[in-house]
CSV table of C-alpha atoms and ligand atoms in Angstrom, one decimal:
chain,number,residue,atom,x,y,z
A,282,UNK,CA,28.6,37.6,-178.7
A,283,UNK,CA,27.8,40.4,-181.6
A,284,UNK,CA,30.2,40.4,-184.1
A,285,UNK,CA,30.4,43.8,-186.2
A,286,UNK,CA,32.5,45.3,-188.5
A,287,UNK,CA,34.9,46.6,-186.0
A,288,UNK,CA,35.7,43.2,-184.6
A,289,UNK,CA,36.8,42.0,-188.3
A,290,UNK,CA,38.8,45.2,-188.6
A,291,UNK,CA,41.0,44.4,-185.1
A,292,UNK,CA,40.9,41.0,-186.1
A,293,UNK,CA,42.9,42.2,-189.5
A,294,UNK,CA,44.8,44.8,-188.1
A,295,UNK,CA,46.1,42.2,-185.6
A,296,UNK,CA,47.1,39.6,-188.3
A,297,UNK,CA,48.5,42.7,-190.5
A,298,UNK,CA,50.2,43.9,-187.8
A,299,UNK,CA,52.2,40.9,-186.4
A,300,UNK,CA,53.5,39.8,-189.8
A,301,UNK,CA,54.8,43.5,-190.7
A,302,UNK,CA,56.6,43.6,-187.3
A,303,UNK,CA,58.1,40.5,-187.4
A,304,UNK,CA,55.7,38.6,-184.6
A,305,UNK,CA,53.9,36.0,-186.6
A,306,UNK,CA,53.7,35.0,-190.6
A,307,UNK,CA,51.6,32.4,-192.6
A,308,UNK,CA,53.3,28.9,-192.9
A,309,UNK,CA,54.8,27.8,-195.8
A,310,UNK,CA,53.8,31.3,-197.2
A,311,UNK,CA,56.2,31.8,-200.3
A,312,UNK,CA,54.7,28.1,-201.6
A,313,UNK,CA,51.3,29.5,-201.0
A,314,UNK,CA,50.7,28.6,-197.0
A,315,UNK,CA,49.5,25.6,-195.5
A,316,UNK,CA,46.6,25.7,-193.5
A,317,UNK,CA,46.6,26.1,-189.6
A,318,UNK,CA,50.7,26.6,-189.3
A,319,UNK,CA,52.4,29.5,-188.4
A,320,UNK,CA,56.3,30.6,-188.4
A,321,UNK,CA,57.2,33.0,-185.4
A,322,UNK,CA,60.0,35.8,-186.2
A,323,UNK,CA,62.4,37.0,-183.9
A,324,UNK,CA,59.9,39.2,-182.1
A,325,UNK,CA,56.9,36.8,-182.0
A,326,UNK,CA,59.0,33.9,-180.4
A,327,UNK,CA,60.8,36.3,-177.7
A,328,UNK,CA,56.9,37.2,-176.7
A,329,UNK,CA,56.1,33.5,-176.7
A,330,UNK,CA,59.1,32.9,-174.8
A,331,UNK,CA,58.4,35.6,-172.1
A,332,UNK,CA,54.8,34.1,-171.7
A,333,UNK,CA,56.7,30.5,-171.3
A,334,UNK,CA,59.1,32.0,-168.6
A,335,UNK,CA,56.4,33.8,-166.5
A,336,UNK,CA,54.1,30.7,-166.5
A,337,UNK,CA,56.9,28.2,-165.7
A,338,UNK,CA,58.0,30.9,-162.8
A,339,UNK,CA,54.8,30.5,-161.8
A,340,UNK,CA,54.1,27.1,-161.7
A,341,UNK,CA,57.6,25.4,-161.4
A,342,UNK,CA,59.9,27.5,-160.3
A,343,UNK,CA,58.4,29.1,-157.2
A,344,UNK,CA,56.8,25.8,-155.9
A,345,UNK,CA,58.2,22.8,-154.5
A,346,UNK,CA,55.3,20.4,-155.6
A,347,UNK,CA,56.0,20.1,-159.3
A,348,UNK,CA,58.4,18.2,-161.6
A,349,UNK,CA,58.9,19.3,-165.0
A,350,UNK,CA,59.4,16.8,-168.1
A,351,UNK,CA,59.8,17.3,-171.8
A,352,UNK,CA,58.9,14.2,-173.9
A,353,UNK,CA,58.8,13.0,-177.1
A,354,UNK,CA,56.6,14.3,-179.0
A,355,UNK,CA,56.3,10.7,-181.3
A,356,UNK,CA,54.4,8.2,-178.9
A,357,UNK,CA,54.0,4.8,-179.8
A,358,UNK,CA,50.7,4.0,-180.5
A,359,UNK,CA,50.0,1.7,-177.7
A,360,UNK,CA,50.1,5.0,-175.5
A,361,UNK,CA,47.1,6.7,-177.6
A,362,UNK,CA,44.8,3.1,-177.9
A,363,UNK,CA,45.5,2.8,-174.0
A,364,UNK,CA,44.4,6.6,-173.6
A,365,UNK,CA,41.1,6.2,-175.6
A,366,UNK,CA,42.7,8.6,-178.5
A,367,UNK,CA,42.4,6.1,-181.4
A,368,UNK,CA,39.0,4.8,-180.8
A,369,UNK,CA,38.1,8.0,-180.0
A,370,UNK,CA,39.7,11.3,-181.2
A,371,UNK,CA,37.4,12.6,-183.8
A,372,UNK,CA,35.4,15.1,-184.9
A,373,UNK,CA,32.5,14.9,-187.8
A,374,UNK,CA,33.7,15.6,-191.4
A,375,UNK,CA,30.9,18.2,-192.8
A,376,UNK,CA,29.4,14.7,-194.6
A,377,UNK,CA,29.0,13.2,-191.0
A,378,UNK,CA,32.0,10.7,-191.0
A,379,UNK,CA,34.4,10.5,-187.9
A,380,UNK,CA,37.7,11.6,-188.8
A,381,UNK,CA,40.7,11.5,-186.1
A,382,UNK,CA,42.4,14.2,-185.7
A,383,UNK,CA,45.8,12.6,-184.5
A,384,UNK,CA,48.2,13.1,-187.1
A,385,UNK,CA,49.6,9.4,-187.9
A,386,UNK,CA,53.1,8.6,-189.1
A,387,UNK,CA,56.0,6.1,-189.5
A,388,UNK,CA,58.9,4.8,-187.2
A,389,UNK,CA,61.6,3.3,-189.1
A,390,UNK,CA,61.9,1.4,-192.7
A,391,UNK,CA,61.0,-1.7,-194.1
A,392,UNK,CA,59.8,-4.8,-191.9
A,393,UNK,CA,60.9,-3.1,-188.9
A,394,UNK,CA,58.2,0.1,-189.5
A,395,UNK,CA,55.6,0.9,-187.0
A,396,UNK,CA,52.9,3.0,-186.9
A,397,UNK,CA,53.2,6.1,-184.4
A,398,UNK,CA,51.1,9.6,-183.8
A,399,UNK,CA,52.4,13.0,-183.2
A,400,UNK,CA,51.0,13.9,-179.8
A,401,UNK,CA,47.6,15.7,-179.7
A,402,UNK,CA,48.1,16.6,-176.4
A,403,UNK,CA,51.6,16.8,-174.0
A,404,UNK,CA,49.4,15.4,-171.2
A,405,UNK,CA,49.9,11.2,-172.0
A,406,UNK,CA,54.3,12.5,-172.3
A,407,UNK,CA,53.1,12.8,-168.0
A,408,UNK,CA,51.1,10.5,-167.8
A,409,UNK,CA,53.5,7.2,-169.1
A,410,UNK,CA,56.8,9.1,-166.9
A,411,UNK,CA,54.6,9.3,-164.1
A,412,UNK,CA,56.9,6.1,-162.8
A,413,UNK,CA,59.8,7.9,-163.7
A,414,UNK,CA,59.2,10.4,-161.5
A,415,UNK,CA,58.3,9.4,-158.7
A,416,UNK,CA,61.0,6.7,-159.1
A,417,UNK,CA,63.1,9.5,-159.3
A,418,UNK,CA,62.2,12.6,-157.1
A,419,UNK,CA,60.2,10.2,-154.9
A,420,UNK,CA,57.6,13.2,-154.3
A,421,UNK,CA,54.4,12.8,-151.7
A,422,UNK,CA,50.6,13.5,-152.5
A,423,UNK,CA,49.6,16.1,-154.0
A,424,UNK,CA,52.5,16.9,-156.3
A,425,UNK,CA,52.3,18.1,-160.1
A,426,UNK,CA,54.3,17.0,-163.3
A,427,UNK,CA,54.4,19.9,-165.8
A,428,UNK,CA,55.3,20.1,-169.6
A,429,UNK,CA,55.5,22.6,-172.0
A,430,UNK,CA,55.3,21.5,-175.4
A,431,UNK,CA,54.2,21.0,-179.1
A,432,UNK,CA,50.9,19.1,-179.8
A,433,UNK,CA,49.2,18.3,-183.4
A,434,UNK,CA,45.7,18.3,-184.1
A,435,UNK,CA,44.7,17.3,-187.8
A,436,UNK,CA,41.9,20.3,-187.2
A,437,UNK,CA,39.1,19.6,-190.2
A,438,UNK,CA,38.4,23.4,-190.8
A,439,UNK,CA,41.5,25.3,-189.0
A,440,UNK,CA,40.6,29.1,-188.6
A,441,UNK,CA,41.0,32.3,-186.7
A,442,UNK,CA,44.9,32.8,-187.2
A,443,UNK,CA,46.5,31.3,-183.6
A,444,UNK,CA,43.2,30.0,-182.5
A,445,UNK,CA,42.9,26.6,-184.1
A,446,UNK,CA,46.2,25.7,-185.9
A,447,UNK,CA,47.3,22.1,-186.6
A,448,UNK,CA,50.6,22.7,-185.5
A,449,UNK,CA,50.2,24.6,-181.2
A,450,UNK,CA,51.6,24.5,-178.3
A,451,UNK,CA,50.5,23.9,-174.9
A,452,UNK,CA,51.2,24.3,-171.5
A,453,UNK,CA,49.9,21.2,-169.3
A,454,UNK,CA,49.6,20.3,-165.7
A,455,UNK,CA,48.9,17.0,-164.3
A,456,UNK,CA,48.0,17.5,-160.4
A,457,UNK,CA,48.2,14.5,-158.9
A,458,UNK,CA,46.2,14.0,-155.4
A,459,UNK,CA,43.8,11.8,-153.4
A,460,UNK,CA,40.4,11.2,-154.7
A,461,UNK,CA,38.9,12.8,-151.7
A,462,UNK,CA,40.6,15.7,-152.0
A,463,UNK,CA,39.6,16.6,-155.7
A,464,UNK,CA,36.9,19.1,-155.3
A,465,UNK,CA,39.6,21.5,-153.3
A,466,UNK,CA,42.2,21.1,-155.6
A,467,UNK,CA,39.9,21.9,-158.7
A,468,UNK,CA,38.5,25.1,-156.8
A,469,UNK,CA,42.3,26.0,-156.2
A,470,UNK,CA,43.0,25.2,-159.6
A,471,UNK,CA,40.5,27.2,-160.8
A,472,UNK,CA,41.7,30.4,-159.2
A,473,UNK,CA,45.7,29.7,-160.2
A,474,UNK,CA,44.6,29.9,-163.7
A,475,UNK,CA,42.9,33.0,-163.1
A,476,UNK,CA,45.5,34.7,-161.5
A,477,UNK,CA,48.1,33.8,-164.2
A,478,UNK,CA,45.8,35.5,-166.8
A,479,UNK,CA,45.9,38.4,-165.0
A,480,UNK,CA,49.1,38.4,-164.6
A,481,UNK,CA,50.0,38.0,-168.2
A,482,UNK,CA,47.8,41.0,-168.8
A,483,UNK,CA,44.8,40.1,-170.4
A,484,UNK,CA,41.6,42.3,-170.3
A,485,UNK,CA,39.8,40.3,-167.7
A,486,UNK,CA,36.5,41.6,-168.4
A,487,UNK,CA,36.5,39.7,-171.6
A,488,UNK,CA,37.4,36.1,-169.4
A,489,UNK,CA,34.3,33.6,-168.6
A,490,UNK,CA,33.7,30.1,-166.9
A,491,UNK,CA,31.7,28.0,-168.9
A,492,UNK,CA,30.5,24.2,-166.9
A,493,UNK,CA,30.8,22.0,-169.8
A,494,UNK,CA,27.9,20.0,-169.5
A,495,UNK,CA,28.2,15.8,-169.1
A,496,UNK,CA,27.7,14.9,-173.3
A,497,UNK,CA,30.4,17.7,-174.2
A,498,UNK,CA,32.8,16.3,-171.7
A,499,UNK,CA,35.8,14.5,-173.3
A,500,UNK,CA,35.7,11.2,-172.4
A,501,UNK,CA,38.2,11.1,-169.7
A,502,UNK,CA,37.1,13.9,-167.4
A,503,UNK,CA,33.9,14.1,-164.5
A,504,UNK,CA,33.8,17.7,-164.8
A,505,UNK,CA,35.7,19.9,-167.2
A,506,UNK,CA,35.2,24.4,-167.1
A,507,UNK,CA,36.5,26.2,-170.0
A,508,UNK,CA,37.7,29.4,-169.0
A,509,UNK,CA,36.3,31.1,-172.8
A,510,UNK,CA,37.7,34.7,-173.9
A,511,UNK,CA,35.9,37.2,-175.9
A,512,UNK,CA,37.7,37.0,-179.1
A,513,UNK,CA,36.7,38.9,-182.1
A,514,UNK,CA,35.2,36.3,-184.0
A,515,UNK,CA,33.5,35.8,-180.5
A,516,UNK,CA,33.3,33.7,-177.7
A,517,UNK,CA,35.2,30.8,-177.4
A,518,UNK,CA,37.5,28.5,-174.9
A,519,UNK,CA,40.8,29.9,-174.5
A,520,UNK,CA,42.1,27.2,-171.8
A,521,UNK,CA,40.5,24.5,-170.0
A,522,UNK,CA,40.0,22.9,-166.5
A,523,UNK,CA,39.7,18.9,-165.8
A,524,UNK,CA,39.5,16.3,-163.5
A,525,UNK,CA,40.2,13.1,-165.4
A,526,UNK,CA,40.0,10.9,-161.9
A,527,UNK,CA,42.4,8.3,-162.5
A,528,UNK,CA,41.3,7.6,-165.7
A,529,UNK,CA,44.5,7.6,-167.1
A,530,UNK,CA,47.2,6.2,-164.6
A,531,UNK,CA,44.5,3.2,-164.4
A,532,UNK,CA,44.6,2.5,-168.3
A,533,UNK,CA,48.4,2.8,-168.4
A,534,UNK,CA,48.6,0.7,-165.1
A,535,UNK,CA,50.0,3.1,-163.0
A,536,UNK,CA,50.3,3.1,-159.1
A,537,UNK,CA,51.7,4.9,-156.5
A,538,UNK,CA,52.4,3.8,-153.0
A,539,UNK,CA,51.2,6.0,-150.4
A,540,UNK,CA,54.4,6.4,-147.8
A,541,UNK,CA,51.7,7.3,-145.1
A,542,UNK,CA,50.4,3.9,-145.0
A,543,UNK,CA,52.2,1.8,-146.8
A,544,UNK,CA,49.1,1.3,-149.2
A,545,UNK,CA,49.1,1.2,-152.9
A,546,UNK,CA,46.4,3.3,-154.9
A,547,UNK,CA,45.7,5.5,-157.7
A,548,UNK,CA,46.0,9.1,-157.3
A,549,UNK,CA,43.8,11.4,-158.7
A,550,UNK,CA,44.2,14.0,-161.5
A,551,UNK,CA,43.1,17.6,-161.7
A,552,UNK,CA,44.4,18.9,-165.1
A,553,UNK,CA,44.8,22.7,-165.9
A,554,UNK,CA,45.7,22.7,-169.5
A,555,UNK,CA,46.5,26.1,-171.3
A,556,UNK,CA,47.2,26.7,-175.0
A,557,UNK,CA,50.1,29.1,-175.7
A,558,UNK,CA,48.9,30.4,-179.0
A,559,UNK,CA,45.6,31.6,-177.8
A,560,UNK,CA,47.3,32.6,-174.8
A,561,UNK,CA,49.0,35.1,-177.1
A,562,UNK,CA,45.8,35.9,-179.3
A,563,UNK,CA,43.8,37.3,-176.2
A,564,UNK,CA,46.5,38.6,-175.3
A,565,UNK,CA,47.5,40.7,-178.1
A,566,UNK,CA,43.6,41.3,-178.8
A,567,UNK,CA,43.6,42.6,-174.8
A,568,UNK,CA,47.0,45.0,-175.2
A,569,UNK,CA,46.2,45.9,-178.9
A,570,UNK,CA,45.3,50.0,-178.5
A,571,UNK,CA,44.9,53.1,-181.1
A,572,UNK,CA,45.2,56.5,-180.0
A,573,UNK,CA,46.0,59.7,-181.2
A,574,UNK,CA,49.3,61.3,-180.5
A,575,UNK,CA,50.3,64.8,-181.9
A,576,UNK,CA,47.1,64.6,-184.4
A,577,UNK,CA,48.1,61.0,-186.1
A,578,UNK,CA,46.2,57.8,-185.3
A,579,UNK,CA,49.1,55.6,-183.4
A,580,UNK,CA,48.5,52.0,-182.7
A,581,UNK,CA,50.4,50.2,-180.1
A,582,UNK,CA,50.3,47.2,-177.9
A,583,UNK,CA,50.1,47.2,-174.4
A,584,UNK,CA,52.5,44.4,-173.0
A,585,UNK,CA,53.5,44.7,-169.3
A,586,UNK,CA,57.6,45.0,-169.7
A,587,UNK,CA,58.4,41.6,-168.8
A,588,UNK,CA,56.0,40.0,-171.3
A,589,UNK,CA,57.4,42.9,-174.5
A,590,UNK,CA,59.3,41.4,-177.0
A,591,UNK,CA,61.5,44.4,-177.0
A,592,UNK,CA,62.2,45.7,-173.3
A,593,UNK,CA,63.8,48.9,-174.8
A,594,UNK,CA,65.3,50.6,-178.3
A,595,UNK,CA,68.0,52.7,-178.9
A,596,UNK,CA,68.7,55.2,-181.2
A,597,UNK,CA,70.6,58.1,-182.0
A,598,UNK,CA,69.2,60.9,-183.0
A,599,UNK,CA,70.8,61.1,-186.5
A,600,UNK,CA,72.2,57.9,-188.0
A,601,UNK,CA,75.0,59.9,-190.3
A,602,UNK,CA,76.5,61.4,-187.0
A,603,UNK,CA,78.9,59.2,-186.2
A,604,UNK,CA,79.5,60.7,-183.1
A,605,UNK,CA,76.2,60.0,-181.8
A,606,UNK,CA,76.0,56.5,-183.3
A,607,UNK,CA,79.8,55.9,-181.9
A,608,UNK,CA,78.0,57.3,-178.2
A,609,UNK,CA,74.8,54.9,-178.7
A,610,UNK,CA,76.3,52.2,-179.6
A,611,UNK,CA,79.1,51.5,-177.2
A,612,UNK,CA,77.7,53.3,-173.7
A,613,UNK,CA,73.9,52.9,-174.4
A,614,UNK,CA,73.5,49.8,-176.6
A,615,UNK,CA,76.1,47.6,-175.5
A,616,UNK,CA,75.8,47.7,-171.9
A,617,UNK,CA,71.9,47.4,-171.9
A,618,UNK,CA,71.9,44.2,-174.3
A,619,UNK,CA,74.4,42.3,-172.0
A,620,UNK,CA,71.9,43.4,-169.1
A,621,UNK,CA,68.9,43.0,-170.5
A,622,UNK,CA,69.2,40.9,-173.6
A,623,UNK,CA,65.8,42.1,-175.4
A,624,UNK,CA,66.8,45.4,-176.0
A,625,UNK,CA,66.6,46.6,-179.7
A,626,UNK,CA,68.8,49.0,-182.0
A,627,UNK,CA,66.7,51.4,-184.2
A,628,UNK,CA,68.1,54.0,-186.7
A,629,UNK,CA,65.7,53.7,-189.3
A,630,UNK,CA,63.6,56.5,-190.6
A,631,UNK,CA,63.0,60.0,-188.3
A,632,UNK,CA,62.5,59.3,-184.6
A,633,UNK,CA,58.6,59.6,-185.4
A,634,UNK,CA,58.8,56.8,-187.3
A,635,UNK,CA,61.0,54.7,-185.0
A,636,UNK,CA,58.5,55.5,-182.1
A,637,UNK,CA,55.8,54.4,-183.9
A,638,UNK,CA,57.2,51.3,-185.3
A,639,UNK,CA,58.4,50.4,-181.8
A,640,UNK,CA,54.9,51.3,-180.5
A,641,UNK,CA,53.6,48.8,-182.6
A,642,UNK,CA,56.0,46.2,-181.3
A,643,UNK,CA,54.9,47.2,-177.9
A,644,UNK,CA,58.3,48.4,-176.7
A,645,UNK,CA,57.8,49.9,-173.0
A,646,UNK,CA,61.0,52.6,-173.4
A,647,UNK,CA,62.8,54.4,-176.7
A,648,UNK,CA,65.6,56.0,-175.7
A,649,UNK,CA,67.7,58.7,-177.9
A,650,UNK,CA,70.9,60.0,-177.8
A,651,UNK,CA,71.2,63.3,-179.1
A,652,UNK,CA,74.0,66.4,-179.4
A,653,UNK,CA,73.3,66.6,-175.6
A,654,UNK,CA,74.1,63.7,-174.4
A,655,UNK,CA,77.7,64.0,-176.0
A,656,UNK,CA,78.2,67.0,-172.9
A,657,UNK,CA,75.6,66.0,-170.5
A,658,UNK,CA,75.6,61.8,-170.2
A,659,UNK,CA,71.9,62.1,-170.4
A,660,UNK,CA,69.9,60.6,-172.9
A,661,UNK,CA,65.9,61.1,-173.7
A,662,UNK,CA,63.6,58.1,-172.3
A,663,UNK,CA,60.0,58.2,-174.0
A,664,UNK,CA,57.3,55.8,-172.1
A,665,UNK,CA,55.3,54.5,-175.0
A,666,UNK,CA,51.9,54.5,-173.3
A,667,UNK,CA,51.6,58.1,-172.6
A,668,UNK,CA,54.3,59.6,-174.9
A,669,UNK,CA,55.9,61.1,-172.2
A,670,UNK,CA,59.8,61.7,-172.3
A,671,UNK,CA,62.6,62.5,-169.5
A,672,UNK,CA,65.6,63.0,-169.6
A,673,UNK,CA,67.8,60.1,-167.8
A,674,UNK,CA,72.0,60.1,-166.7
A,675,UNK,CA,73.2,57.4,-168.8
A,676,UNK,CA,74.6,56.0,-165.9
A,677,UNK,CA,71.4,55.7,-164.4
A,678,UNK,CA,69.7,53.8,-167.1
A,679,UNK,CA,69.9,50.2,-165.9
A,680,UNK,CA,68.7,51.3,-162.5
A,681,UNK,CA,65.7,53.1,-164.3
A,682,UNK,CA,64.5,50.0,-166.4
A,683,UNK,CA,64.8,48.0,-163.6
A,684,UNK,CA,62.9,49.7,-161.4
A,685,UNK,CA,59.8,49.5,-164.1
A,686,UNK,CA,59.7,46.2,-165.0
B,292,GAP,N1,45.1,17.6,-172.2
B,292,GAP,C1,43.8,18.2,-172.3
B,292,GAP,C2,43.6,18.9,-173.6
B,292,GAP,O1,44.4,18.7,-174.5
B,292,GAP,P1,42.0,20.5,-174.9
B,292,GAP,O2,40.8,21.3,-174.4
B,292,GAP,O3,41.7,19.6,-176.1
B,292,GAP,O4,42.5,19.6,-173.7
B,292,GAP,C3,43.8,22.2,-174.3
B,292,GAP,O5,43.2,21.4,-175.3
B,292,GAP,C4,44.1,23.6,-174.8
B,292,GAP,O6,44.9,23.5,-175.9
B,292,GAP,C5,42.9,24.4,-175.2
B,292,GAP,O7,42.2,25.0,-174.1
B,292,GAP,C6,43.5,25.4,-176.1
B,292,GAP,O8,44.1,26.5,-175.3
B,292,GAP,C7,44.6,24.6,-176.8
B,292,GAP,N2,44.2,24.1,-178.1
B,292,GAP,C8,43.5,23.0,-178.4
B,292,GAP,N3,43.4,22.8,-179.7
B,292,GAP,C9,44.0,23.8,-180.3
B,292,GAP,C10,44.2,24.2,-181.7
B,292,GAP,N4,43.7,23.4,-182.7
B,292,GAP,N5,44.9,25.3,-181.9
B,292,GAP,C11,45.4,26.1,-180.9
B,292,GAP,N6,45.3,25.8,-179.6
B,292,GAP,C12,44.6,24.6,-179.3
């Protein structure tokens, strides 16, 4: 894809923009930042949170197949020689050698240390409770496990802000089913993933399928598409799609009886693994928008309301009225926040400055409280995308934001 000026500019603006507003800043920043980390503020992690929620809805919560698990993220190293990460977890240094990317660490002091790795992917914390589970929850064919998690990647060159970090999350699914059946369940796969990205909101148009082709395969998978976004620094994968056969229950030696006949066999894996922090990047690079409003260039993200850090902000109209501020805070602010819980209180500056500044965060509703409301319970609700305001019964305001989001 052509890169040009304008894509640097978004990409900055972006950057520049979530640090300012609380979203995202540079790890380890006042000792002078360490490469490929990043610290989320308040606002960033209640975004990353939202995205967690609506994909865990999604895939956990509204199904009966799937079993979640949260594992450790330190693995003893027999899991990652079993799983071919050791031998085989490299990429070339820029004077050819093989370097591994798994971070390696220590377990305990003096005789009794052993060597360990942080996880470079939350797939193998699945893949060695697969026992557990169906020890547990005793589920039939196909069923999922599910993890949502940290993963560490010793990236050579990490770059792009979110998009290769050393520190990321993921969001992994082990689909476990009969061999026969994997083709189906890769095509259904396929289209799951799809709908979740539209769902989240991002600009579809800029979504592709690429077939990895057999030598860019990783070693464990017979046929892999990367679902690659049009980022500004261009096109690249933002999630993959796998099926690693039974690849890895095999090495781990893993079975699973088959209730329907009695039979023990290996079940099959189709593997939809999706990273949250590029989740966010296209996402913010898909809602990011500039407009202008009342003459002024305004930028503002686009989130849908339940994915908004901020679901709604208060203010009053003058913050040396303490009538207003008395009315804002206990009949506006207080009953909203124990409703809605991401609901923000802004008395900073003159209401054009709060709008824009809430723009920026991507807050859906502003709503003031003026001399009015004080004789007419009604307060002023502006939508951010259009500018457009109304004037809403206090009484009415749960009823409203509920109806929108
Ligand atoms: N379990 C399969 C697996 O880990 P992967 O393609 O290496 O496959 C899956 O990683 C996803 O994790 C990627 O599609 C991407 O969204 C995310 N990811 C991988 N490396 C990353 C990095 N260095 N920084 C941010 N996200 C990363």
């Amino acid at each position: 894809m052509k890169k040009d000026r304008t894509d640097n500019d978004l990409m900055e603006k972006i950057v520049s923009l979530c640090k300012r507003r609380g979203l995202i800043y540079p790890g380890s920043e006042i000792y002078g930042g360490l490469a490929g980390t990043y610290d989320w503020g308040h606002f960033g992690v209640a975004l990353k949170n939202n995205i967690k929620q609506s994909w865990w809805k999604k895939f956990v919560d509204s199904r009966r197949d799937m079993y979640g698990i949260d594992a450790a993220i330190l693995m003893r190293q027999e899991v990652w020689q079993a799983s071919g990460h050791v031998a085989g977890f490299s990429d070339p240094t820029p004077d050819g050698k093989q370097f591994n990317v798994m971070f390696k660490t220590q377990v305990g002091a003096g005789d009794e240390t052993t060597v360990s790795y942080l996880r470079p992917e939350t797939a193998q914390g699945m893949f060695v409770n697969f026992k557990n589970t169906v020890d547990a929850f005793h589920p039939k064919l196909p069923f999922g496990m599910v993890q949502i998690g940290k993963a560490f990647r010793n990236e050579i060159a990490p770059r792009d802000f979110l998009f290769r970090q050393r520190e990321f999350e993921q969001m992994e699914i082990e689909y476990f089913i009969r061999p026969a059946d994997w083709e189906k369940y890769f095509e259904y796969w396929r289209s799951e993933m799809l709908d979740w990205m539209q769902e989240l909101g991002l600009d579809m148009g800029r979504v592709h399928e690429l077939e990895v082709l057999d030598a860019d395969r990783a070693h464990y998978s017979k046929r892999t598409i990367d679902f690659e976004f049009d980022f500004p620094f261009g096109r690249k994968e933002l999630f993959g799609l796998a099926y690693r056969t039974d690849f890895d229950l095999k090495i781990h030696k893993l079975e699973y009886v088959d209730k329907e006949n009695s039979e023990k066999m290996i079940p099959h894996v189709i593997e939809p693994s999706m990273g949250i922090d590029r989740a966010v990047l296209s996402l913010l690079v898909s809602v990011y928008t500039e407009d202008e409003k009342n003459g002024e260039l305004r930028s503002y993200l686009k989130f849908k309301p339940n994915i908004a850090p901020v679901i709604c902000a208060i203010s009053p109209l003058l913050k040396n009225k303490p009538e207003l501020v008395e009315y804002a805070n206990t009949k506006v602010y207080v009953p909203l926040k124990a409703e809605f819980g991401r609901v923000a209180w802004d008395d900073n500056g003159n209401i054009g400055k709060r709008y824009r500044r809430q723009d920026e965060i991507g807050t859906p509703f502003c709503i003031v409280v003026d001399f009015d409301t004080l004789t007419d319970n009604a307060v002023t609700v502006r939508d951010r995308d259009t500018g457009a305001q109304e004037r809403v019964k206090v009484e009415d305001l749960k009823k409203y934001i509920k109806e929108r989001i």
